[in-house]
Amino acid sequence: MNILLCAKQVPDDAVEVSMGADGKPAIDKIDKVVNAFDTYALEMAARFKEAAGEGEITVLCVGPDDAKNGLKNCLAVGGDYAYLASDEAFEGSDMQGIASILKDAIRKIEADKGIAFDIVCTGKEATDMALGQGGILLADKLGTGVITNVIAFDTDENGVSAKQETEEGYRTVAADLPVVLTISKPDYDPRFPKIKAKLAARKKPIEAVAADALSDEGKAAAGEGNAKLKILRSYEPPKKESGVKIQEESDEDSALAAVKMMTEAKVL
Amino acid sequence: MNKQDTKGVLVYIETAGGAPVKVSEEILEPARQIAAKSGSDVTAVVIGENIGDAAAQIAEKGADTVIAIDSPDYKDYNLDAYADVLRQVIDDVKPEAVLIGATQDGKDIAPKLAAAFDSASASDVVGIDFDDDGNIIWTMPAYSGNILYDAVIEEARPQIGTIRSGTFKKLEEAPKGSVESRDIKAADDVIKAVIRDSVKEMAESVNLEEAEIIVSGGRGMGTKENFQQVVDLAQLLGGVVGATRPAIEDGWIPRNHQVGQSGKIVAPKLYIACGISGATQHLTGIVNSDYIVAINKDEDAPIFEVANIGIVGDVNKVLPVMFEEIKKIKEEA
Ligand SMILES: Cc1cc2nc3c(=O)[nH]c(=O)nc-3n(C[C@H](O)[C@H](O)[C@H](O)COP(=O)(O)OP(=O)(O)OC[C@H]3O[C@@H](n4cnc5c(N)ncnc54)[C@H](O)[C@@H]3O)c2cc1C
Ligand SMILES: Nc1ncnc2c1ncn2[C@@H]1O[C@H](COP(=O)(O)O)[C@@H](O)[C@H]1O
C-alpha cells in the first residue's frame, strides 16, 4: 500500500497569535510545527502500515524552506520519504491553488518513482486558518472519492472502509482505491520520536518539487495572483475584559462569595 | 460562472429528523442582506425524504422560493449525491452567492461546490459586510479565533460561504415564499463513497448551541467521579454539560459535549468552567458567553483572562459548597 500524507507547516497551536505592527498576524517568532491533524493522520497511517506489515508513507508539504524541519519530524515518526514543494510562484496561493500544487506534485512523484498512491491522507483542517477544504479540493482534482473526518480506516479487496466521526456517533463509509481521507483526532495521540529514529531522519533527504512540476491547470491556480479569495485585512477580535478574582481564606468562603456575586449579577 | 450572469442567493437547508437544523434558519438572515443589496431573491434548497414540512417552514422563514427535492434516493445523506444535486440547482439558478451552515456536513459540501464551479469558499464565516462595489466581505476566524480576517471573492462565482452557528439570528419577520418540488437525480458516476452504516452512539442529543446555562468540566476535575459534580450542578441550574477535549478523551463524558474549536461554539448567558485551563482552542468556543465563572487552582490560568468571576481554589472543594448554596437559593425562590 502506498500512502501519501499532505502535511502543512503551521505556527505552534499552543501559542496565542496577536497582530504585528505590520498589520499582519505576528507568526514569524512562533515555532513552526506540523499541523496537529496531519500528525494524527501520520500516526494513523503508521499504525495501518505496521498492522499490514508492508507499505510506504510519503509526506508532502507545500511551504517555505523552513518547513523541512517539520518534514524531518515526520520522517522520525513513520514517514519513509519526504517532499517539499517550495517555490516563489507558490506563495500567496489560496486553497484551490494549494490543492492544484499538491495534485501536480503527487503526479510528479508517482511518475518519478513509477508508483501510484493508493491512499492520500490529509488533516481534517489546518490549525492556522482552519479551512477544512484541502482534502476535498484535492480529491476533486485527483478524480478520486473522499471520506472526511476519519478516525479509523482499513482496506480489503473491495477498497477502503473508514469510520467517519459525526456529531452523534459515526458512519461507516466505503470507497474504491485510490481515495483521499481527511483525518480527525482518533482516541490516541501521535507517538514521540525515538532518538535513533530522529538521528536517522536527519540523514534522509528531503526531495524538492518546484514550479516546473506544475501542469497548465496548476499554473493557472497557483500563486497570489490567481487566488480567488483575497484577504483584505486581519485584526484581533475585541477582548473580553477579565473581571474579579476571588481567593478567600478558604475555598468554601470563595465559593460563597462567588455565589453571592452571581446572585447580584442575576445570572443564576 | 461569469460574474455578470449570476444573481440572487442560494441557501442550502440541512435537515435533521425532518426539520431544518438551527443554523440553516439563521443563514436566511445574511441571505436576505445580500439579496437586498443586489435587489434579488433568496432561493432555498432542501434535499431528503419527507422534507415537505421543512420546506414549508423555510418558505415562512425568509426564502422567496424553496426548491424541495424529496425522494427516497436522498433518505440518507451522501456527500457526493447531495453536492451533485446542489450543483445542478446552482447551474440552473445561477446565484451570485451560496450560503451553507458550517456544520460538519455543510463544511464538506462547500469545497465540493467550490471545486465544481472552480470558485472559492469562505470557511466558518462569523460576519458579513459589503465593500463599495457591493462585493461581499466575509469575516473569518484564524489561529483558534485569536485573529479575525476579512476577505473578498472578487470574480469567481458563485461565491460560497459556510456560516458559523450563532453568528446570525433567525429572522423574526420574513416575506412568505413558495415551495417548488423538483425531481433531480445525482449523476450516476459521481458517487464515489458510500455510507454503509450510520450509528448513533450518543444516547441523548446535546443542545449546547442553544443552552442558556452551561457548566463545563476539564482535566482539573481529576476523575470521572468528580466530573459528576459538573453534571449535578448543570442539572440543578437547568443547564447543559460541556467539556474540554481531555475530559472527553478520558471517557468522563461523551464527545457531543465538547466545547471549542473541534466541538461546539457556544454563547450561553452563563458559562461555568470547572478545572479548565483556558487553551485557545477551548476559549474560541466560549468567548461569546455573556458571563463566565471559572474555578481553577492556578491563579495564572488563562481562563481567568476571560472570566467575570475567577475563583482561585480547588474545584473539588468549591463545587460542593456552590452546589449547596445555589440549591438553597433555588429552594427559597
Ligand atoms: C487541533 C486541536 C483542536 C482542539 N480542539 C479542542 C476543543 O474543541 N475543545 C477543547 O476543550 N480543547 C481542544 N483542544 C485541546 C486544547 O489545546 C487543550 O489541550 C484543552 O482545552 C485543555 O483542556 P483542560 O483545560 O481540561 O486541561 P488542562 O489544560 O490540563 O487544564 C487543567 C486545568 O485544571 C486545573 N486544575 C487541576 N486540578 C485542579 C483542582 N483540583 N482544582 C481546580 N483546578 C484544577 C489546572 O490548574 C489546569 O489549569 C484542541 C487541541 C488541538 C491541537
Ligand atoms: N501547504 C500545504 N501543504 C501540504 N498539505 C496541506 C497544505 N495546506 C493544506 N494541506 C492539507 O489540507 C488539510 C486541510 O487544510 P485546510 O483546508 O487548510 O484546513 C491539511 O490538514 C493538510 O493535510
XYZ file of N, CA, C and O and ligand atoms in Angstrom, chain A residues 6-8 35 37-38 60-63 95 98 102 121-126 128 130-135, ligand 2:
127
model
N -0.392 14.572 3.181
C -0.189 16.009 2.985
C -0.020 16.643 4.355
O -0.894 16.528 5.209
N 1.114 17.293 4.562
C 1.389 17.871 5.878
C 1.694 19.353 5.728
O 2.606 19.736 4.998
N 0.929 20.172 6.391
C 1.153 21.612 6.340
C 1.960 22.066 7.543
O 1.782 21.543 8.636
N 1.013 20.655 11.316
C -0.401 20.782 11.691
C -0.861 19.569 12.503
O -0.670 18.429 12.077
N -3.617 17.975 13.022
C -4.410 16.931 12.362
C -3.564 16.099 11.389
O -3.849 14.931 11.166
N -2.523 16.733 10.824
C -1.645 15.976 9.929
C -0.794 15.003 10.733
O -0.468 13.907 10.251
N 4.243 14.971 1.990
C 4.364 16.082 1.041
C 3.871 17.372 1.675
O 2.790 17.419 2.250
N 4.691 18.410 1.544
C 4.312 19.714 2.092
C 4.502 20.784 1.029
O 5.481 20.761 0.290
N 3.563 21.703 0.923
C 3.776 22.914 0.133
C 4.073 24.011 1.135
O 3.238 24.300 2.001
N 5.244 24.597 1.042
C 5.572 25.611 2.035
C 6.961 26.169 1.835
O 7.660 25.797 0.892
N -6.567 28.119 -1.252
C -6.663 26.664 -1.080
C -6.811 25.926 -2.409
O -6.293 24.835 -2.562
N -3.281 25.695 -3.625
C -2.511 24.679 -2.891
C -2.923 23.280 -3.347
O -2.089 22.411 -3.581
N -0.509 20.491 -4.866
C -0.431 19.148 -4.264
C -0.680 18.086 -5.331
O 0.042 17.093 -5.426
N -3.773 10.892 2.468
C -4.339 11.390 3.729
C -4.074 12.876 3.860
O -2.963 13.345 3.577
N -5.078 13.602 4.308
C -4.869 14.990 4.718
C -5.441 15.116 6.124
O -6.139 14.225 6.605
N -5.173 16.239 6.758
C -5.833 16.508 8.026
C -7.249 16.979 7.752
O -7.570 17.415 6.654
N -8.085 16.905 8.763
C -9.447 17.437 8.666
C -9.398 18.939 8.408
O -10.152 19.482 7.629
N -8.479 19.611 9.071
C -8.272 21.044 8.834
C -6.896 21.415 9.346
O -6.282 20.668 10.100
N -6.415 22.588 8.912
C -5.147 23.087 9.416
C -5.445 24.011 10.587
O -6.433 24.744 10.562
N -4.065 26.681 11.526
C -3.882 28.132 11.341
C -5.158 28.785 10.797
O -5.797 29.573 11.475
N -7.831 26.952 9.517
C -8.968 26.053 9.763
C -10.011 26.092 8.650
O -11.201 26.223 8.893
N -9.557 25.966 7.408
C -10.497 25.998 6.280
C -11.251 24.679 6.152
O -12.421 24.654 5.794
N -10.553 23.585 6.387
C -11.184 22.275 6.222
C -11.540 21.973 4.785
O -12.552 21.337 4.503
N -10.725 22.454 3.837
C -11.048 22.279 2.426
C -10.032 21.442 1.659
O -10.358 20.862 0.622
N -8.797 21.393 2.162
C -7.686 20.810 1.406
C -7.985 19.426 0.844
O -7.821 19.194 -0.357
N -8.418 18.518 1.696
C -8.630 17.137 1.260
C -9.711 17.009 0.207
O -9.587 16.239 -0.752
N 0.523 23.879 2.260
C 0.104 22.626 2.445
N 0.948 21.582 2.269
C 0.539 20.314 2.455
N -0.707 19.984 2.831
C -1.594 20.978 3.029
C -1.246 22.341 2.845
N -2.335 23.097 3.125
C -3.319 22.241 3.474
N -2.878 20.959 3.407
C -3.625 19.735 3.743
O -5.015 20.026 3.754
C -5.556 19.784 5.056
C -6.684 20.749 5.330
O -6.191 22.065 5.327
P -7.140 23.331 5.297
O -8.090 23.136 4.176
O -6.195 24.485 5.069
O -7.815 23.400 6.636
C -4.371 19.877 5.996
O -4.605 19.131 7.164
C -3.247 19.274 5.139
O -3.281 17.858 5.174
